[in-house]
Coordinates of C-alpha atoms in Angstrom, one line a residue:
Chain A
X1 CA 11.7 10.3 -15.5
X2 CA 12.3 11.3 -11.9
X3 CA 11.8 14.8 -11.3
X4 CA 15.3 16.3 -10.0
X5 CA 14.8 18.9 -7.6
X6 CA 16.1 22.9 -8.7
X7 CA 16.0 24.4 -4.8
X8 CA 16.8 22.5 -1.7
X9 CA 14.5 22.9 1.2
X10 CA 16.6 22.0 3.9
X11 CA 18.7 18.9 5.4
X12 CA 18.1 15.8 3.3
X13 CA 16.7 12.7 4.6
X14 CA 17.8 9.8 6.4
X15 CA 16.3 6.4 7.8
X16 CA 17.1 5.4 11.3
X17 CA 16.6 2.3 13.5
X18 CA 12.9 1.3 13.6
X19 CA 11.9 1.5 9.9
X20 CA 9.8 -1.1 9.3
X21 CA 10.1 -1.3 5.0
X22 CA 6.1 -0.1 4.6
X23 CA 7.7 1.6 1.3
X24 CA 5.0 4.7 1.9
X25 CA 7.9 6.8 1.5
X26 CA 9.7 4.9 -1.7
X27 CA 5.8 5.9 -3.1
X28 CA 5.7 9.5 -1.7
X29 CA 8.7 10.7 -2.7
X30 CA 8.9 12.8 -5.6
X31 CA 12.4 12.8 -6.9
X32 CA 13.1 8.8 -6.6
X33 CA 15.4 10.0 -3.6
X34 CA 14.0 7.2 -1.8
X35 CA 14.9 3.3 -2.9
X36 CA 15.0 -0.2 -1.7
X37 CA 17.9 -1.5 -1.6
X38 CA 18.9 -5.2 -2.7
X39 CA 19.5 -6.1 0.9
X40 CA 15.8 -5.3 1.3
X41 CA 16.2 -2.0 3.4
X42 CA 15.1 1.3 2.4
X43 CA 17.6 4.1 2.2
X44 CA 17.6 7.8 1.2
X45 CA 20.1 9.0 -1.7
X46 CA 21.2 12.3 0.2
X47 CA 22.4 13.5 -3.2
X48 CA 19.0 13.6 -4.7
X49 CA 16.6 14.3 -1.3
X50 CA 16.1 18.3 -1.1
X51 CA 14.6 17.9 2.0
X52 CA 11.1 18.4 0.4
X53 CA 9.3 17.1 4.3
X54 CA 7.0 14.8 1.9
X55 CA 8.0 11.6 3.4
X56 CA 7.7 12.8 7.1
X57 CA 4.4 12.8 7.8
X58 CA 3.2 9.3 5.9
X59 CA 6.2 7.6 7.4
X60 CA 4.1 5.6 10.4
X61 CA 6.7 4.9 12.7
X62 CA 8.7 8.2 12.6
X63 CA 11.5 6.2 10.8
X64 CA 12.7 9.0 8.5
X65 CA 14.2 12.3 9.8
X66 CA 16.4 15.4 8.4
X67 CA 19.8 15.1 9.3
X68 CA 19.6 18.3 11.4
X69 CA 17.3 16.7 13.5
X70 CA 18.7 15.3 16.7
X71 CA 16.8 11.2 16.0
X72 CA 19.1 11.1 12.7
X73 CA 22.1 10.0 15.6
X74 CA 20.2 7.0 15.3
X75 CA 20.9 6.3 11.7
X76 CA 20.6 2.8 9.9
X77 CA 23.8 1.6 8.4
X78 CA 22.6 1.3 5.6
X79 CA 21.8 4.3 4.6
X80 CA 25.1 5.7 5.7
X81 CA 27.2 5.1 2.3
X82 CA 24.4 8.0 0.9
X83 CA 25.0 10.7 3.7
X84 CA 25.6 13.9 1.9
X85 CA 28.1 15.2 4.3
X86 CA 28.1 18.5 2.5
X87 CA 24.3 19.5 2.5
X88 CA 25.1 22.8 4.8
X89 CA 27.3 24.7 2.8
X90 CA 24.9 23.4 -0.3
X91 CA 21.7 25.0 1.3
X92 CA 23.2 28.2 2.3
X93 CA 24.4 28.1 -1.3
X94 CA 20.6 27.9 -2.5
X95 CA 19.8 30.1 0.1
X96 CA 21.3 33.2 -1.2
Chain B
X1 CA -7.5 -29.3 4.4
X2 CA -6.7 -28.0 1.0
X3 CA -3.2 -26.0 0.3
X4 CA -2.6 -23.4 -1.4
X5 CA -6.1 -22.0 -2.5
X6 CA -6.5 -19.7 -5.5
X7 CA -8.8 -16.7 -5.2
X8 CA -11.7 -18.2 -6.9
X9 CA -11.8 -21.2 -4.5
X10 CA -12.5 -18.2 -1.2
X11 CA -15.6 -19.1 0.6
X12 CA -18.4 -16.2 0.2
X13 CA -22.4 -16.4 0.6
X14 CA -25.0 -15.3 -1.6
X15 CA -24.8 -11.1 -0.6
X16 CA -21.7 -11.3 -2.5
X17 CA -21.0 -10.6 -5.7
X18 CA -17.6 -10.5 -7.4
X19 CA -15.9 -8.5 -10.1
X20 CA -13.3 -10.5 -12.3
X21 CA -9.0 -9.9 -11.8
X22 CA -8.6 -7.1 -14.8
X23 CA -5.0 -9.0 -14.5
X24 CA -3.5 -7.0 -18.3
X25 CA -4.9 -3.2 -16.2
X26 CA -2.9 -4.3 -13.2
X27 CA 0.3 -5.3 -14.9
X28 CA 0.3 -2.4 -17.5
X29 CA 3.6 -0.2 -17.5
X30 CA 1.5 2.7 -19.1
X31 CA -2.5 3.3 -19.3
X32 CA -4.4 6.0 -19.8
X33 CA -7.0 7.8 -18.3
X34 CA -9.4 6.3 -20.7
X35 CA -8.3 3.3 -20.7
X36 CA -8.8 3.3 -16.6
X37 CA -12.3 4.1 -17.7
X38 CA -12.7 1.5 -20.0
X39 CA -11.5 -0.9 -17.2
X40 CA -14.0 0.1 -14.8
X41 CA -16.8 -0.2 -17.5
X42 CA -15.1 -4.1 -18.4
X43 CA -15.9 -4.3 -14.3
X44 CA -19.6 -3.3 -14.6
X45 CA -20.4 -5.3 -17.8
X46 CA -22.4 -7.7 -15.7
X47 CA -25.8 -6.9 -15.6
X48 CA -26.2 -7.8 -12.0
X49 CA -23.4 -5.5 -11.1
X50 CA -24.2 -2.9 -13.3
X51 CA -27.5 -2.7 -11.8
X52 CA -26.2 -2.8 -8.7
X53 CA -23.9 0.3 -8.7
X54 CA -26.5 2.3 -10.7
X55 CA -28.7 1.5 -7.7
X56 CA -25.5 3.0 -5.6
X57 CA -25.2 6.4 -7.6
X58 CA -22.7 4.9 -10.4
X59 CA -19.1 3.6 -9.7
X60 CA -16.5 5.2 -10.9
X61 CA -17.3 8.9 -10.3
X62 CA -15.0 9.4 -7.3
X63 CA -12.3 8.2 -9.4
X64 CA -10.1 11.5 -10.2
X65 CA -11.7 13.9 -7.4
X66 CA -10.7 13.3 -3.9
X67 CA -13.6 13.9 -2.1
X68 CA -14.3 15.9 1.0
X69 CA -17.1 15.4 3.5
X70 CA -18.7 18.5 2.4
X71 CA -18.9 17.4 -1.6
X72 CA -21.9 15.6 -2.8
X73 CA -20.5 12.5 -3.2
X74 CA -18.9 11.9 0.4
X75 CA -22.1 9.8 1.4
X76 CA -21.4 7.4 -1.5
X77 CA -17.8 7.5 -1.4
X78 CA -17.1 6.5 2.6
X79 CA -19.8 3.8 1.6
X80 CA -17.5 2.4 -0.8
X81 CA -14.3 3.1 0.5
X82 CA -15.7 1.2 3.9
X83 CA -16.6 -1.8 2.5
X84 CA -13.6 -1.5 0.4
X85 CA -11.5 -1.9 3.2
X86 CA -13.9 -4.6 4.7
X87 CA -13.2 -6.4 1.7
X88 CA -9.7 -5.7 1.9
X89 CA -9.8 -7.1 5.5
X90 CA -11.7 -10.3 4.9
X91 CA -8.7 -11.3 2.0
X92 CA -6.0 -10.4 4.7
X93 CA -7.7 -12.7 6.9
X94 CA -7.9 -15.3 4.8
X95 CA -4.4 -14.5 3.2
X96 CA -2.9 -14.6 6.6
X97 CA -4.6 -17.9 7.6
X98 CA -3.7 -19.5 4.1
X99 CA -0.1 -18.3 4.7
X100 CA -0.2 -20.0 8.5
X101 CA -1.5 -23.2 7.4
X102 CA 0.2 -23.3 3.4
X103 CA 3.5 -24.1 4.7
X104 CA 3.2 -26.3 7.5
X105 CA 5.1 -29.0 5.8
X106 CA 7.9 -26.9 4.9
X107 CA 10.9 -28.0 7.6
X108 CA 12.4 -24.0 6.5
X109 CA 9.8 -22.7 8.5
X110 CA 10.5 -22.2 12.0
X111 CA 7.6 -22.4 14.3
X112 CA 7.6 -18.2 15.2
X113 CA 6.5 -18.0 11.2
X114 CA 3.2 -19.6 12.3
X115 CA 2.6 -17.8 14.9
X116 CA 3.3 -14.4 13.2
X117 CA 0.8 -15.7 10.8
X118 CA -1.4 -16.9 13.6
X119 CA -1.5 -13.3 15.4
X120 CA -2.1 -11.7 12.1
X121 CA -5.3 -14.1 11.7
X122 CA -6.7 -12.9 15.2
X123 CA -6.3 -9.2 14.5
X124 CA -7.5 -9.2 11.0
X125 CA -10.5 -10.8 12.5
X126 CA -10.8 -8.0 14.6
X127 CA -10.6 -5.5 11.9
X128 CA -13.5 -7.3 9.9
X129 CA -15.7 -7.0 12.9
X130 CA -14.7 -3.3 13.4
X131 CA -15.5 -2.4 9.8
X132 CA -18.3 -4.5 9.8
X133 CA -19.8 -2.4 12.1
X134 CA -18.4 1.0 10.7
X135 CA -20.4 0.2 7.3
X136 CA -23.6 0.1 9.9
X137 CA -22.0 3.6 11.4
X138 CA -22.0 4.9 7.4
X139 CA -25.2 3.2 6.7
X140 CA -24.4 0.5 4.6
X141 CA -24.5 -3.0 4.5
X142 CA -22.4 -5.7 3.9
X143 CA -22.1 -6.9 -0.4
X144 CA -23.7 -3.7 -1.3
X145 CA -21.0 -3.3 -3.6
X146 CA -18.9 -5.8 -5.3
X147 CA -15.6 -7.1 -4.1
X148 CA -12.4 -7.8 -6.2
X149 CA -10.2 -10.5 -5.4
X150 CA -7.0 -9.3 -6.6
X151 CA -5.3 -8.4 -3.5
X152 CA -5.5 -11.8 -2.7
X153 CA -5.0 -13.0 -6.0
X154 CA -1.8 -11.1 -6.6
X155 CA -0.3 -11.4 -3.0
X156 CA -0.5 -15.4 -2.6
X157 CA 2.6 -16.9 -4.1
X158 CA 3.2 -20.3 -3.2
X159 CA 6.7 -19.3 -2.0
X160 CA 6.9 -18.0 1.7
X161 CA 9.2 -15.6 1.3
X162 CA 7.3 -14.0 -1.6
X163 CA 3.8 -14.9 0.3
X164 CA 5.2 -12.6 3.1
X165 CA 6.1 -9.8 1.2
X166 CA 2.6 -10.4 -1.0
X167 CA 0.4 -9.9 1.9
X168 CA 2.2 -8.3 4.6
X169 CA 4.6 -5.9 2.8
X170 CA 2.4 -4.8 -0.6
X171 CA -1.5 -5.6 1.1
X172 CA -0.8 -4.5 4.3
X173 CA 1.2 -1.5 2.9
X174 CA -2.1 -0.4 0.4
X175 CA -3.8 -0.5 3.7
X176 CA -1.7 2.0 5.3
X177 CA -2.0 4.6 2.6
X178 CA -6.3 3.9 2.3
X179 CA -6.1 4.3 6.2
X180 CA -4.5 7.4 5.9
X181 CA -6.9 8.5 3.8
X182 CA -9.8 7.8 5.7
X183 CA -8.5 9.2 8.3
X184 CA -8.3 12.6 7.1
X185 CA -11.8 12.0 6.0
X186 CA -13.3 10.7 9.3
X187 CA -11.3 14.3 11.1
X188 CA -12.5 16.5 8.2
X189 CA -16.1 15.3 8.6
X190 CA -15.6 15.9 12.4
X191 CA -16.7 11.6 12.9
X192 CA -14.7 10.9 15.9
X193 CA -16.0 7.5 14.7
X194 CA -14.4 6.8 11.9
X195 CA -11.1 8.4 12.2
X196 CA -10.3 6.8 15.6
X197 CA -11.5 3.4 14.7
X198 CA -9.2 3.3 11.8
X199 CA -6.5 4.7 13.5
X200 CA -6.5 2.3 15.8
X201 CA -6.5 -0.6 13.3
X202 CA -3.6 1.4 11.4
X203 CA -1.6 0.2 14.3
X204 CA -2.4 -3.1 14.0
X205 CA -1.2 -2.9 10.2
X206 CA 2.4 -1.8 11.4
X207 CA 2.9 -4.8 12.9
X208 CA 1.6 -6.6 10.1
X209 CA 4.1 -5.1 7.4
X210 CA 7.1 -5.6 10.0
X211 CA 6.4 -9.4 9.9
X212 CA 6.8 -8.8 6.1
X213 CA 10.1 -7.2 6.7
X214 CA 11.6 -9.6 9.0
X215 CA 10.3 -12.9 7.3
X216 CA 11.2 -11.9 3.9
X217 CA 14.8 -11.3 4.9
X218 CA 15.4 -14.0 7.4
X219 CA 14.0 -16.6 4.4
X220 CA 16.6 -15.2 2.1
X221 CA 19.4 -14.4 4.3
X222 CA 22.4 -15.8 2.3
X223 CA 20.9 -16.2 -0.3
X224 CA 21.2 -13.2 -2.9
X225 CA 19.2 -15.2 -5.8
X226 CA 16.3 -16.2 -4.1
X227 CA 16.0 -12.5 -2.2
X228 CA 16.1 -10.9 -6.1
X229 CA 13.0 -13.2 -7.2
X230 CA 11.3 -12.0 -3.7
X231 CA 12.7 -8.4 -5.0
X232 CA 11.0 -8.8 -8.3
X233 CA 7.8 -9.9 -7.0
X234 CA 7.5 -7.6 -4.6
X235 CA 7.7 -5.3 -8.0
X236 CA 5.5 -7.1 -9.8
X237 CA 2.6 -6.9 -6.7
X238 CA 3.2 -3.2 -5.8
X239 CA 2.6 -2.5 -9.5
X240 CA -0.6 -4.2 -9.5
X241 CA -1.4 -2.5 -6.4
X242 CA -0.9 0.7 -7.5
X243 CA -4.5 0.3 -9.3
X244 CA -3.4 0.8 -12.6
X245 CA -1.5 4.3 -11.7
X246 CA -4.5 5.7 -10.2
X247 CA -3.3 5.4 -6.5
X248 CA -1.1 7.8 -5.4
X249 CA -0.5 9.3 -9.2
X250 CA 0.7 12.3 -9.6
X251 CA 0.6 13.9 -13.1
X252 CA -1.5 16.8 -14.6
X253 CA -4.4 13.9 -15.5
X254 CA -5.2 13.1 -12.2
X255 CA -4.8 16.1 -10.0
X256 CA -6.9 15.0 -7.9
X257 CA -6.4 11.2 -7.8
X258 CA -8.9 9.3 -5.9
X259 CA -6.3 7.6 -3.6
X260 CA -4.0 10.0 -2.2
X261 CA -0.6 8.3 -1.1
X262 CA -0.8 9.5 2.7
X263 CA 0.1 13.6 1.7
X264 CA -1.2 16.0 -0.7
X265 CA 1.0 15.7 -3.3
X266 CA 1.4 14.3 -6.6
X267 CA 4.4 12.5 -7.7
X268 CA 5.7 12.5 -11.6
X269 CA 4.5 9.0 -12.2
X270 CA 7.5 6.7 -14.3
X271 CA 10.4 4.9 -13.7
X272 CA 13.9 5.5 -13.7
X273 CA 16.8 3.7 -15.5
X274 CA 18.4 2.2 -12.6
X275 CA 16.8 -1.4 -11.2
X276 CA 16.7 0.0 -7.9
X277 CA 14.8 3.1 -8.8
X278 CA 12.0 0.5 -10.7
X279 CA 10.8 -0.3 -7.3
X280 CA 10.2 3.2 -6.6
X281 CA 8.3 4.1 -9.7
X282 CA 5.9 0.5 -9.2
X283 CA 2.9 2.2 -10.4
X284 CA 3.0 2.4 -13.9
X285 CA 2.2 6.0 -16.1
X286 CA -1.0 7.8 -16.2
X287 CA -0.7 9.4 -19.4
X288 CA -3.4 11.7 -21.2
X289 CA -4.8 9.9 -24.6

C-alpha cells in the first residue's frame, strides 16, 4: 500500500526537459506520486505529490522541481495531463 | 568471438572467488528479515568463502545499520562497499562490451548504438582503474571479498532493447544510488579522496543511464508490444536489484537499511494496484517474521 500523504508541504512536483529516466525518484518517493509511464517517461501525479522535497536532492540532473519554482516553465509534456492546477488554494487550505 | 555470454562464462583469475545467483531471493515479492539472513548464510556456505569473510570481520553485519565513519565497522564496511563497486564496475564493463559486440549482426541497430556502447566500454574502464586504486586508498586489495555475478546475470537479455535498459537503466541506476551513498560517506569521514573520486565517476554514470533512455525508446518507438516486454523486464531487473528489499527499504525492520536510496528516508515498501504503480514499488516487502 502506498502511503497517502495527510498534510501537504508545499507545491507538488513536476519533471521538466532533461530528465534522464534514472528512476531514483520513482524509488525515493514515498507516496507512489512518482511513476513511469508506458511511453517510458517518468511523470509526477500532482494529485498524490505533497511536495514532501524527497525526490529533489537524489534527482542527479536537477530534472524534478516544485511548481512554484521558476525551472517548472520548462515542463515535460508528459507530465502535463497530471498538473494539479489547484495546489495553491489546497496548501493555504492545510495551512490554516 | 563468442555472442551472447552468460555470467558464468566471464573471464576472472585465481584472486577471485564467486558467490552463486540466489536467483528465488532476488525475484521474491515478499521476504523477511530472516530470511535476508538466511540468504546471506546460503552465500557463505562455502568453506572457502566462509573463511574468507570470517578473516574480514564477518559479512553481513552492516546489513541493517547504515554505518558512519565514526562507528566501528566503517573500516570494514568502505572495504566492502569499494570492492563492491569495483565489482560492480568490472560487470558494467563487460556488460557494455558484450552489449557492443552481441548485436553486430542485427541490421536494427544503427551504427550510433555501437558507439554508445563503445564510449560506455572506455569509461567503465576508467572507473575499474579508479576504484582499483581507491581499494589501495582504503587498504584493501583486489578479491578480498567475493563478487556476485547477478548484476550481470540479471541485466543481459539477449534483446537490445531490454539489454539497454538491463545495464544502462537498472545497473547503471543501482550505481547511482551506491554512489550517493559513498559519497556522504567519503564527506562525513572528511576523505576528500573518496567522495571526489566517486563524484566524479557519478557523472560518468548519467551519461550511461541516458543511453538507456534513448536506446530503449528509439528500439521500440511504434511499437507498443515490444516497449511493454522492455517495460516488464525492466520490472523484473529493478526487483532483483532492489537486493531482496534491503536497498532503499523503508519499513520499521530496517530503519536503518544498509543501502540508503540517495536521502534519509525510508519508504513504505509494497506495491500498489495499478500496473503503473508496480514499477514504483520494484523492491519487494521487508516484512518482520
Amino acid at each position: 500500500m502506498a502511503r497517502t500523504f495527510k498534510k501537504r508541504h508545499g507545491a507538488p512536483y513536476v519533471i521538466i526537459e532533461g530528465c534522464i529516466e534514472c528512476n531514483i525518484c520513482v524509488r525515493v518517493c514515498p507516496y507512489d506520486a512518482i511513476f513511469m509511464s508506458d511511453d517510458f517517461e517518468i511523470v509526477v501525479d500532482g494529485a498524490k505529490c505533497p511536495g514532501c522535497h524527497r525526490c529533489y536532492d537524489p534527482c542527479p540532473v536537477d530534472a524534478i522541481v516544485p511548481m512554484d519554482d521558476p525551472r517548472a516553465a520548462k515542463i515535460r509534456d508528459s507530465n502535463r495531463p497530471f498538473v494539479l492546477e489547484n495546489w495553491p488554494e489546497l496548501l493555504a487550505t492545510q495551512a490554516k | 568471438m563468442k555472442k551472447f555470454m552468460t555470467s558464468d562464462e566471464l573471464a576472472r583469475d585465481d584472486r577471485f572467488t564467486r558467490t552463486p545467483v540466489p536467483l528465488d531471493f532476488l525475484m521474491a515479492e515478499e521476504v523477511t528479515v530472516e530470511q535476508v539472513e538466511e540468504t546471506m548464510n546460503m552465500l557463505l556456505s562455502n568453506n572457502e568463502m566462509r573463511e574468507m569473510m570470517e578473516e574480514q570481520g564477518g559479512a553481513s553485519g552492516n546489513l541493517f545499520k547504515r554505518v558512519r565513519p565514526t562507528d566501528d565497522e566503517a573500516p570494514l564496511f568502505i572495504k566492502t562497499q569499494m570492492h563492491g563497486i569495483f565489482m560492480g564496475e568490472m560487470q558494467a564493463l563487460e556488460a557494455a562490451g558484450r552489449s557492443a559486440w552481441d548485436f553486430t549482426d542485427d541490421k536494427e541497430l544503427p551504427w550510433a548504438f555501437q558507439l554508445d556502447m563503445a564510449r560506455q566500454c572506455w569509461d567503465e574502464t576508467r572507473h575499474v582503474e579508479i576504484y582499483s586504486a581507491l581499494l589501495d586508498h582504503v587498504d584493501a586489495r583486489i578479491g578480498q571479498f567475493p563478487e556476485n555475478l547477478f548484476l550481470f546475470e540479471f541485466g543481459c537479455s539477449n534483446d537490445p532493447a531490454e539489454r539497454v535498459v538491463g545495464v544502462n537503466r537498472c545497473l547503471e541506476g543501482l550505481a547511482l544510488d551506491v554512489f550517493n551513498d559513498t559519497i556522504r560517506f567519503g564527506k562525513q569521514a572528511e576523505d576528500e579522496t573518496i567522495w571526489r573520486s566517486v563524484d566524479y565517476v557519478s557523472a560518468d554514470e548519467v551519461t550511461h543511464v541516458r543511453f538507456g533512455s534513448v536506446w530503449s525508446r528509439a528500439l521500440t518507438e511504434n511499437d507498443p508490444k515490444r516497449r511493454k516486454k522492455v517495460l516488464d523486464f525492466q520490472r523484473k531487473v529493478d526487483r532483483a536489484f532492489s537486493l531482496g528489499g534491503l536497498r532503499g527499504s523503508y519499513d520499521g525492520a530496517n530503519v536503518e537499511g544498509f543501502l540508503p536510496l540517495a536521502v534519509e528516508f525510508r519508504k513504505l515498501a509494497g506495491f500498489s494496484d495499478a500496473d503503473i504503480a508496480e514499477v514504483a514499488g520494484a523492491a519487494p516487502k521487508i516484512v518482520k517474521a
